[in-house]
Amino acid sequence: MEPRTVQFSRTKLTELMIPSFANFGGKVHGGLILSLMDKVAYAVASKHAGSYCVTVTVDGVEFLEPVEVGELLTLDAAVHYVGNSSLVVGIKVTSENIKTNVLKHTNNSYFTMVAKGEDGKPAKVPELILEDITEMRRFVDAIKRKKVKKEANAKIKKEEDEFIMVDDMELLNDQRCKIEFKTDDDFNDLFSDT
């Protein structure tokens, strides 16, 4: 399996934002943008892998600017990292007002994709050739994000397993919630050992 460059599978998708894409607030629906991001991530990952790919996780989706009807939305996507069967596709989303040519950076995101073989099992993907410092930095950043995410998930799991009612009740102070148990038994169950 020959290694492939980042440029081999880099893909740009540009689409005009039409009125039927608007949400109730008159802006382009975030779900539509996520769908387009998933589409371009699939195109990049499948081209690099040379096989069908599926989305496993989506990280870093934060809408920085609203997208208006009538703007051109451009999704610039490239492979940032490859593992054995997984790929991380980085996506930069911008919108352009076609009357004023003003560009807005609306968000970045990272889609982790897994290549699938004909048998439906994970398939090995080609290595990634890193041709400049930016590509090398993105590869390393993906490794760091993966490590931080793994550590955070382990910490959250441990804290969920070690839920201590008396101590953890303090976390609810000054939060926008109201505790109203249906019965006294529900409340007493919180403090039982079973």
Short mmCIF file of C-alpha atoms in Angstrom, two decimals, residues 69 99 103 151 166:
data_model
loop_
_atom_site.label_atom_id
_atom_site.label_comp_id
_atom_site.label_asym_id
_atom_site.label_seq_id
_atom_site.Cartn_x
_atom_site.Cartn_y
_atom_site.Cartn_z
CA VAL A 69 -28.92 32.65 3.33
CA LYS A 99 -22.19 40.85 -2.84
CA LEU A 103 -15.31 36.14 4.30
CA GLU A 151 -7.43 10.91 29.51
CA VAL A 166 -22.88 14.26 49.66
#
